[in-house]
Structure formats: C-alpha cells, structure tokens
PDB file of C-alpha atoms in Angstrom:
ATOM      1  CA  MET A   1       0.000   0.000   0.000  1.00 49.00           C
ATOM      2  CA  SER A   2       1.266   3.489  -0.857  1.00 50.00           C
ATOM      3  CA  THR A   3       2.177   6.049   1.750  1.00 50.00           C
ATOM      4  CA  HIS A   4      -0.611   8.278   0.416  1.00 49.00           C
ATOM      5  CA  GLY A   5      -3.172   5.522   0.966  1.00 50.00           C
ATOM      6  CA  MET A   6      -1.909   4.828   4.473  1.00 48.00           C
ATOM      7  CA  LYS A   7      -2.394   8.495   5.392  1.00 46.00           C
ATOM      8  CA  HIS A   8      -6.004   8.445   4.185  1.00 46.00           C
ATOM      9  CA  ARG A   9      -6.618   5.229   6.061  1.00 51.00           C
ATOM     10  CA  TYR A  10      -5.714   6.783   9.431  1.00 48.00           C
ATOM     11  CA  VAL A  11      -6.801  10.380   8.898  1.00 46.00           C
ATOM     12  CA  LEU A  12     -10.422   9.554   8.005  1.00 47.00           C
ATOM     13  CA  PRO A  13     -11.316   7.644  11.221  1.00 52.00           C
ATOM     14  CA  THR A  14      -9.545  10.283  13.305  1.00 53.00           C
ATOM     15  CA  ALA A  15     -11.549  13.061  11.676  1.00 49.00           C
ATOM     16  CA  LEU A  16     -14.790  11.172  12.253  1.00 48.00           C
ATOM     17  CA  ALA A  17     -13.898  10.653  15.916  1.00 49.00           C
ATOM     18  CA  VAL A  18     -13.224  14.370  16.373  1.00 48.00           C
ATOM     19  CA  LEU A  19     -16.554  15.270  14.756  1.00 49.00           C
ATOM     20  CA  LEU A  20     -18.360  12.752  16.948  1.00 47.00           C
ATOM     21  CA  LEU A  21     -16.822  14.142  20.119  1.00 51.00           C
ATOM     22  CA  ALA A  22     -17.667  17.685  19.046  1.00 52.00           C
ATOM     23  CA  SER A  23     -21.306  16.758  18.421  1.00 53.00           C
ATOM     24  CA  VAL A  24     -21.559  14.993  21.798  1.00 50.00           C
ATOM     25  CA  GLY A  25     -20.066  18.041  23.506  1.00 52.00           C
ATOM     26  CA  ALA A  26     -22.565  20.309  21.766  1.00 48.00           C
ATOM     27  CA  LYS A  27     -25.459  18.129  22.899  1.00 47.00           C
ATOM     28  CA  GLU A  28     -24.175  18.144  26.470  1.00 50.00           C
ATOM     29  CA  GLU A  29     -23.946  21.926  26.402  1.00 53.00           C
ATOM     30  CA  LYS A  30     -27.552  22.173  25.241  1.00 54.00           C
ATOM     31  CA  LYS A  31     -28.661  19.934  28.110  1.00 55.00           C
ATOM     32  CA  GLU A  32     -27.419  22.327  30.794  1.00 58.00           C
ATOM     33  CA  PRO A  33     -30.395  23.119  33.058  1.00 58.00           C
ATOM     34  CA  VAL A  34     -31.781  26.625  33.082  1.00 55.00           C
ATOM     35  CA  PRO A  35     -31.242  28.186  36.540  1.00 60.00           C
ATOM     36  CA  GLU A  36     -34.436  28.520  38.569  1.00 73.00           C
ATOM     37  CA  ARG A  37     -35.555  32.057  39.193  1.00 83.00           C
ATOM     38  CA  PRO A  38     -35.619  33.141  42.836  1.00 90.00           C
ATOM     39  CA  ILE A  39     -38.760  32.593  44.858  1.00 95.00           C
ATOM     40  CA  ARG A  40     -40.690  35.816  45.466  1.00 97.00           C
ATOM     41  CA  VAL A  41     -41.982  36.061  49.017  1.00 98.00           C
ATOM     42  CA  ALA A  42     -44.415  38.500  50.612  1.00 98.00           C
ATOM     43  CA  ILE A  43     -43.873  38.820  54.356  1.00 98.00           C
ATOM     44  CA  MET A  44     -47.210  39.264  56.067  1.00 98.00           C
ATOM     45  CA  PRO A  45     -47.696  41.894  58.793  1.00 97.00           C
ATOM     46  CA  ILE A  46     -46.028  40.575  61.950  1.00 98.00           C
ATOM     47  CA  VAL A  47     -48.260  38.931  64.559  1.00 98.00           C
ATOM     48  CA  ASN A  48     -47.315  40.143  68.029  1.00 98.00           C
ATOM     49  CA  GLY A  49     -48.273  37.552  70.635  1.00 96.00           C
ATOM     50  CA  SER A  50     -46.329  39.304  73.393  1.00 96.00           C
ATOM     51  CA  PRO A  51     -47.433  42.169  75.653  1.00 95.00           C
ATOM     52  CA  GLU A  52     -44.581  44.360  74.351  1.00 95.00           C
ATOM     53  CA  ILE A  53     -45.977  46.796  71.782  1.00 94.00           C
ATOM     54  CA  GLY A  54     -42.519  47.723  70.508  1.00 95.00           C
ATOM     55  CA  ALA A  55     -41.677  44.148  69.496  1.00 97.00           C
ATOM     56  CA  THR A  56     -43.275  44.516  66.057  1.00 97.00           C
ATOM     57  CA  LYS A  57     -41.236  47.577  65.066  1.00 96.00           C
ATOM     58  CA  ILE A  58     -37.975  46.007  66.250  1.00 97.00           C
ATOM     59  CA  MET A  59     -38.736  42.801  64.337  1.00 98.00           C
ATOM     60  CA  GLU A  60     -39.518  44.719  61.139  1.00 97.00           C
ATOM     61  CA  ASP A  61     -36.134  46.443  61.358  1.00 97.00           C
ATOM     62  CA  ILE A  62     -34.359  43.145  62.070  1.00 98.00           C
ATOM     63  CA  LEU A  63     -36.018  41.388  59.133  1.00 97.00           C
ATOM     64  CA  ARG A  64     -35.122  44.245  56.799  1.00 95.00           C
ATOM     65  CA  ASP A  65     -31.465  44.029  57.814  1.00 95.00           C
ATOM     66  CA  GLN A  66     -31.030  40.262  58.177  1.00 94.00           C
ATOM     67  CA  LEU A  67     -32.849  39.207  55.006  1.00 94.00           C
ATOM     68  CA  LYS A  68     -30.303  41.150  52.970  1.00 93.00           C
ATOM     69  CA  ASP A  69     -27.987  38.215  53.676  1.00 92.00           C
ATOM     70  CA  VAL A  70     -30.273  35.726  51.897  1.00 92.00           C
ATOM     71  CA  PRO A  71     -28.805  35.343  48.372  1.00 92.00           C
ATOM     72  CA  THR A  72     -30.987  37.118  45.808  1.00 91.00           C
ATOM     73  CA  GLU A  73     -30.700  34.130  43.476  1.00 91.00           C
ATOM     74  CA  ARG A  74     -32.515  32.123  46.153  1.00 91.00           C
ATOM     75  CA  ALA A  75     -35.281  34.494  47.279  1.00 95.00           C
ATOM     76  CA  THR A  76     -36.491  38.093  47.175  1.00 96.00           C
ATOM     77  CA  PHE A  77     -38.747  39.554  49.845  1.00 97.00           C
ATOM     78  CA  LEU A  78     -41.582  42.033  50.079  1.00 97.00           C
ATOM     79  CA  LYS A  79     -41.274  43.671  53.510  1.00 97.00           C
ATOM     80  CA  PRO A  80     -44.255  43.545  55.924  1.00 97.00           C
ATOM     81  CA  SER A  81     -44.907  47.277  55.563  1.00 96.00           C
ATOM     82  CA  ASP A  82     -44.878  46.979  51.753  1.00 97.00           C
ATOM     83  CA  THR A  83     -47.204  43.966  51.827  1.00 98.00           C
ATOM     84  CA  GLU A  84     -49.575  45.869  54.090  1.00 97.00           C
ATOM     85  CA  ARG A  85     -49.472  48.956  51.868  1.00 97.00           C
ATOM     86  CA  LEU A  86     -50.135  47.003  48.654  1.00 97.00           C
ATOM     87  CA  LEU A  87     -53.054  45.133  50.191  1.00 97.00           C
ATOM     88  CA  SER A  88     -54.456  48.373  51.584  1.00 97.00           C
ATOM     89  CA  ASP A  89     -54.209  50.038  48.151  1.00 96.00           C
ATOM     90  CA  ARG A  90     -56.203  47.133  46.691  1.00 95.00           C
ATOM     91  CA  ASN A  91     -58.798  47.155  49.501  1.00 96.00           C
ATOM     92  CA  ALA A  92     -57.655  43.681  50.534  1.00 96.00           C
ATOM     93  CA  LEU A  93     -56.008  44.322  53.906  1.00 96.00           C
ATOM     94  CA  ASP A  94     -58.741  42.285  55.584  1.00 97.00           C
ATOM     95  CA  ARG A  95     -57.183  39.231  53.936  1.00 96.00           C
ATOM     96  CA  ALA A  96     -53.956  39.757  55.871  1.00 97.00           C
ATOM     97  CA  TYR A  97     -55.900  40.013  59.124  1.00 96.00           C
ATOM     98  CA  ALA A  98     -57.811  36.812  58.359  1.00 97.00           C
ATOM     99  CA  LEU A  99     -54.632  34.946  57.407  1.00 98.00           C
ATOM    100  CA  ASN A 100     -52.790  36.080  60.522  1.00 98.00           C
ATOM    101  CA  ASP A 101     -55.735  35.269  62.770  1.00 97.00           C
ATOM    102  CA  ARG A 102     -56.041  31.682  61.508  1.00 98.00           C
ATOM    103  CA  TRP A 103     -52.294  31.080  61.492  1.00 98.00           C
ATOM    104  CA  SER A 104     -51.617  32.557  64.943  1.00 97.00           C
ATOM    105  CA  LYS A 105     -54.428  30.534  66.541  1.00 96.00           C
ATOM    106  CA  TYR A 106     -54.221  27.208  64.725  1.00 97.00           C
ATOM    107  CA  GLY A 107     -50.992  27.231  62.708  1.00 96.00           C
ATOM    108  CA  THR A 108     -52.923  26.670  59.475  1.00 97.00           C
ATOM    109  CA  LEU A 109     -53.616  28.625  56.302  1.00 97.00           C
ATOM    110  CA  ASP A 110     -56.920  30.380  55.607  1.00 97.00           C
ATOM    111  CA  THR A 111     -57.441  29.095  52.062  1.00 95.00           C
ATOM    112  CA  THR A 112     -60.278  31.542  51.385  1.00 96.00           C
ATOM    113  CA  ALA A 113     -58.294  34.624  52.395  1.00 96.00           C
ATOM    114  CA  VAL A 114     -55.186  33.499  50.505  1.00 96.00           C
ATOM    115  CA  ALA A 115     -56.953  32.893  47.172  1.00 96.00           C
ATOM    116  CA  GLY A 116     -55.589  35.191  44.466  1.00 94.00           C
ATOM    117  CA  LEU A 117     -52.816  36.710  46.580  1.00 96.00           C
ATOM    118  CA  ASP A 118     -50.193  35.413  44.148  1.00 95.00           C
ATOM    119  CA  SER A 119     -51.640  37.657  41.421  1.00 95.00           C
ATOM    120  CA  LEU A 120     -52.472  40.512  43.764  1.00 95.00           C
ATOM    121  CA  LEU A 121     -48.949  40.768  45.195  1.00 96.00           C
ATOM    122  CA  VAL A 122     -47.078  39.132  42.270  1.00 96.00           C
ATOM    123  CA  VAL A 123     -45.379  36.601  44.555  1.00 97.00           C
ATOM    124  CA  ASP A 124     -44.883  32.844  44.773  1.00 97.00           C
ATOM    125  CA  ALA A 125     -45.265  32.463  48.528  1.00 98.00           C
ATOM    126  CA  ILE A 126     -46.201  34.234  51.741  1.00 98.00           C
ATOM    127  CA  LEU A 127     -44.199  34.209  54.952  1.00 98.00           C
ATOM    128  CA  CYS A 128     -46.088  34.388  58.235  1.00 98.00           C
ATOM    129  CA  VAL A 129     -44.073  35.833  61.122  1.00 98.00           C
ATOM    130  CA  GLY A 130     -45.012  35.799  64.787  1.00 98.00           C
ATOM    131  CA  VAL A 131     -43.533  36.970  68.083  1.00 98.00           C
ATOM    132  CA  SER A 132     -44.434  34.440  70.779  1.00 98.00           C
ATOM    133  CA  GLU A 133     -42.141  35.700  73.571  1.00 98.00           C
ATOM    134  CA  TRP A 134     -40.471  39.052  74.112  1.00 98.00           C
ATOM    135  CA  GLU A 135     -39.331  39.725  77.659  1.00 97.00           C
ATOM    136  CA  ASN A 136     -36.340  40.969  79.582  1.00 94.00           C
ATOM    137  CA  VAL A 137     -35.661  40.696  83.304  1.00 91.00           C
ATOM    138  CA  ARG A 138     -33.378  43.038  85.183  1.00 87.00           C
ATOM    139  CA  VAL A 139     -31.851  41.542  88.351  1.00 82.00           C
ATOM    140  CA  ASN A 140     -30.917  44.404  90.675  1.00 76.00           C
ATOM    141  CA  VAL A 141     -29.901  42.507  93.819  1.00 75.00           C
ATOM    142  CA  VAL A 142     -26.592  40.775  94.402  1.00 70.00           C
ATOM    143  CA  GLY A 143     -26.896  36.990  94.510  1.00 69.00           C
ATOM    144  CA  ARG A 144     -30.321  36.844  92.852  1.00 72.00           C
ATOM    145  CA  GLY A 145     -29.026  35.620  89.488  1.00 81.00           C
ATOM    146  CA  GLN A 146     -28.431  37.278  86.144  1.00 87.00           C
ATOM    147  CA  SER A 147     -30.400  39.749  84.094  1.00 89.00           C
ATOM    148  CA  ASN A 148     -31.764  38.034  80.999  1.00 95.00           C
ATOM    149  CA  THR A 149     -33.721  38.450  77.787  1.00 98.00           C
ATOM    150  CA  THR A 150     -36.064  35.899  76.211  1.00 98.00           C
ATOM    151  CA  VAL A 151     -37.195  35.993  72.586  1.00 98.00           C
ATOM    152  CA  GLY A 152     -39.433  33.422  70.907  1.00 98.00           C
ATOM    153  CA  LEU A 153     -40.322  33.648  67.209  1.00 98.00           C
ATOM    154  CA  ARG A 154     -42.397  31.744  64.646  1.00 98.00           C
ATOM    155  CA  PHE A 155     -41.958  31.520  60.885  1.00 98.00           C
ATOM    156  CA  ALA A 156     -44.024  29.628  58.299  1.00 98.00           C
ATOM    157  CA  LEU A 157     -43.676  29.759  54.506  1.00 98.00           C
ATOM    158  CA  TYR A 158     -46.665  28.812  52.330  1.00 98.00           C
ATOM    159  CA  ASP A 159     -46.505  28.119  48.604  1.00 97.00           C
ATOM    160  CA  LEU A 160     -49.387  29.928  46.900  1.00 97.00           C
ATOM    161  CA  LYS A 161     -49.906  27.308  44.188  1.00 96.00           C
ATOM    162  CA  SER A 162     -50.011  24.166  46.304  1.00 96.00           C
ATOM    163  CA  LEU A 163     -51.112  26.038  49.474  1.00 96.00           C
ATOM    164  CA  LYS A 164     -48.712  23.799  51.390  1.00 96.00           C
ATOM    165  CA  LYS A 165     -46.333  24.825  54.147  1.00 97.00           C
ATOM    166  CA  THR A 166     -42.869  24.410  52.643  1.00 96.00           C
ATOM    167  CA  TRP A 167     -40.692  25.700  55.489  1.00 97.00           C
ATOM    168  CA  SER A 168     -41.047  26.647  59.154  1.00 97.00           C
ATOM    169  CA  LYS A 169     -38.932  27.578  62.164  1.00 97.00           C
ATOM    170  CA  ASP A 170     -39.744  28.269  65.815  1.00 98.00           C
ATOM    171  CA  PRO A 171     -36.517  29.643  67.291  1.00 98.00           C
ATOM    172  CA  ARG A 172     -36.314  30.644  70.950  1.00 98.00           C
ATOM    173  CA  GLU A 173     -33.536  31.775  73.258  1.00 98.00           C
ATOM    174  CA  THR A 174     -33.079  33.023  76.799  1.00 98.00           C
ATOM    175  CA  ARG A 175     -29.806  34.926  76.925  1.00 97.00           C
ATOM    176  CA  PHE A 176     -28.179  35.846  80.228  1.00 95.00           C
ATOM    177  CA  ALA A 177     -26.058  38.873  81.025  1.00 90.00           C
ATOM    178  CA  GLN A 178     -22.857  38.472  82.970  1.00 82.00           C
ATOM    179  CA  GLU A 179     -23.596  38.053  86.659  1.00 74.00           C
ATOM    180  CA  VAL A 180     -22.406  40.864  88.894  1.00 68.00           C
ATOM    181  CA  ASP A 181     -19.426  39.904  91.047  1.00 64.00           C
ATOM    182  CA  PRO A 182     -19.777  41.748  94.389  1.00 62.00           C
ATOM    183  CA  THR A 183     -16.115  41.114  95.226  1.00 62.00           C
ATOM    184  CA  SER A 184     -14.759  42.779  92.098  1.00 62.00           C
ATOM    185  CA  GLY A 185     -15.160  46.307  93.413  1.00 60.00           C
ATOM    186  CA  SER A 186     -16.439  47.446  90.013  1.00 62.00           C
ATOM    187  CA  VAL A 187     -20.007  48.040  91.225  1.00 66.00           C
ATOM    188  CA  THR A 188     -21.549  49.576  94.295  1.00 66.00           C
ATOM    189  CA  TYR A 189     -24.529  48.265  96.240  1.00 63.00           C
ATOM    190  CA  ASP A 190     -26.270  49.138  99.509  1.00 58.00           C
ATOM    191  CA  GLU A 191     -26.716  47.111 102.685  1.00 61.00           C
ATOM    192  CA  THR A 192     -29.663  45.209 101.180  1.00 64.00           C
ATOM    193  CA  GLY A 193     -27.575  44.109  98.198  1.00 61.00           C
ATOM    194  CA  TYR A 194     -29.349  46.460  95.795  1.00 62.00           C
ATOM    195  CA  ILE A 195     -26.980  47.322  92.943  1.00 64.00           C
ATOM    196  CA  GLN A 196     -26.700  51.074  92.412  1.00 59.00           C
ATOM    197  CA  SER A 197     -25.502  51.082  88.796  1.00 65.00           C
ATOM    198  CA  ARG A 198     -28.207  50.335  86.214  1.00 64.00           C
ATOM    199  CA  LYS A 199     -25.595  49.705  83.559  1.00 70.00           C
ATOM    200  CA  ALA A 200     -24.220  46.794  85.584  1.00 69.00           C
ATOM    201  CA  THR A 201     -27.620  45.071  85.545  1.00 76.00           C
ATOM    202  CA  GLU A 202     -28.501  45.724  81.900  1.00 85.00           C
ATOM    203  CA  PRO A 203     -30.119  42.665  80.243  1.00 93.00           C
ATOM    204  CA  PRO A 204     -29.066  41.658  76.692  1.00 96.00           C
ATOM    205  CA  ARG A 205     -30.611  43.805  73.952  1.00 96.00           C
ATOM    206  CA  PHE A 206     -33.701  42.507  72.159  1.00 97.00           C
ATOM    207  CA  GLU A 207     -32.102  43.498  68.855  1.00 97.00           C
ATOM    208  CA  ASP A 208     -29.088  41.260  69.502  1.00 97.00           C
ATOM    209  CA  VAL A 209     -31.029  38.192  70.626  1.00 98.00           C
ATOM    210  CA  ALA A 210     -33.749  38.413  67.963  1.00 98.00           C
ATOM    211  CA  GLY A 211     -31.213  39.303  65.265  1.00 98.00           C
ATOM    212  CA  ASP A 212     -29.168  36.176  65.965  1.00 98.00           C
ATOM    213  CA  LEU A 213     -32.306  34.006  65.920  1.00 98.00           C
ATOM    214  CA  VAL A 214     -33.425  35.398  62.554  1.00 98.00           C
ATOM    215  CA  ARG A 215     -29.956  35.040  61.054  1.00 97.00           C
ATOM    216  CA  ALA A 216     -29.678  31.395  62.110  1.00 96.00           C
ATOM    217  CA  ALA A 217     -33.236  30.560  61.008  1.00 96.00           C
ATOM    218  CA  PHE A 218     -32.809  31.912  57.471  1.00 95.00           C
ATOM    219  CA  LYS A 219     -29.443  30.296  56.744  1.00 92.00           C
ATOM    220  CA  LYS A 220     -31.228  27.423  55.006  1.00 86.00           C
ATOM    221  CA  PHE A 221     -34.182  29.286  53.551  1.00 91.00           C
ATOM    222  CA  PRO A 222     -35.525  27.210  50.627  1.00 87.00           C
ATOM    223  CA  ARG A 223     -35.117  28.166  46.990  1.00 72.00           C
ATOM    224  CA  ARG A 224     -38.466  26.611  46.075  1.00 65.00           C
TER     225      ARG A 224
END
C-alpha cells in the first residue's frame, strides 16, 4: 500500500472521531439546566403575641437588615410594611388580618383569604411571622441571678400554588447577662444588696437576641 493511501486510512477515522466528540459536547452543552428564578416572598404583617408593643417595630427592622444576607438568586422579599401597603391600596387588607388570625391561633392557612394573593402581590409564597415571647428581666440585687432576655419567634412559609407549608422555624432563646461579682469592686450596692448602677444590671438587647435568631433561622431558607 502506498504512503498516500496509508495516510487516508488513518486520517479519516480520526476526523470522524473528532466530529463525533464535538457533536456529543454540543449536545451536552444544550442539556445544561436553566437556573431557577428566585422565589418571590411577601412577608405578612407581623403577629405580636407578646405584651410588648414595641416588638413589632424592632422585628420589622431586624427582618429588613437580616434578610439582605439571603442570596438574591434564592429568594427576594416584600417587607411587611410593603405587603400591608399594597393590600391596603387594593382594599384587601382584611385578607392579611384573616390569614394572621387563623395562622396565629391554629398554625394553618386560611385558604379563602389566601386565594388570588399570588396575582395581587405578584409573589410565589407568603411568609407568616409571629412573636411568641419578648421579655427581659433586670436583676438588681446581688446573689439573685443574672439579668436576661427571652425571645421566641415563629416563621411559616406557604406556597401559593399548592397552598402547602414548605418551610417553618420556631426559634427561641433566653440569653443571660454576665452576673455581677460583688467582690470585684467594680459596682456599688447598699446594705440590702441592691446594685446602684443600672448599667451593671442591663439585660441583653432585644435586637441582639432576635437578630441572631433570625440570622440562624434563614441560613437554610428554601429556593423553592
């Protein structure tokens, strides 16, 4: 066989193999999945189950700050005040009250009140938020223990197509301040043990305790 023929004999199969690999690669590229768009979530007005009126405002501020850390490719949020405003503009604020009432009492979704909210708010899901505990205790007497703050929260995410609960958290924490050491000489107290300095008996801040709970709860917020 001539040298010219030998070259053709080996070049042709090699060329076919290259073309085959190229076509397979092209098909694999076409099969790459399209990234899911982020879930759009409307946060309902916060349900305050504690006697502290200021808890709602603090929680709104915490949610606004902490939810910035949730990747935008995973979820985007409509703040409680924005949800309330949009529903009010559409004369549908009574739906939010009905939803919150059913959820706060029974932990279930009012399917009548929720109907059509996906179109009304242009969202995929609603997030119900509740404050179950919100209390701080200041211990002013030496030897009586530590000042402390307790925060209990509730979260429930409902998909507006299936009307199913897809995620929930019920975080709670009692956080203690450092106990006053009467032998340290850093604080003054009277003969009854009453500590004179209010700063020495300050309980942990609500913002710090609730902020940590929200941050931990939303670390694994679902994409869908």
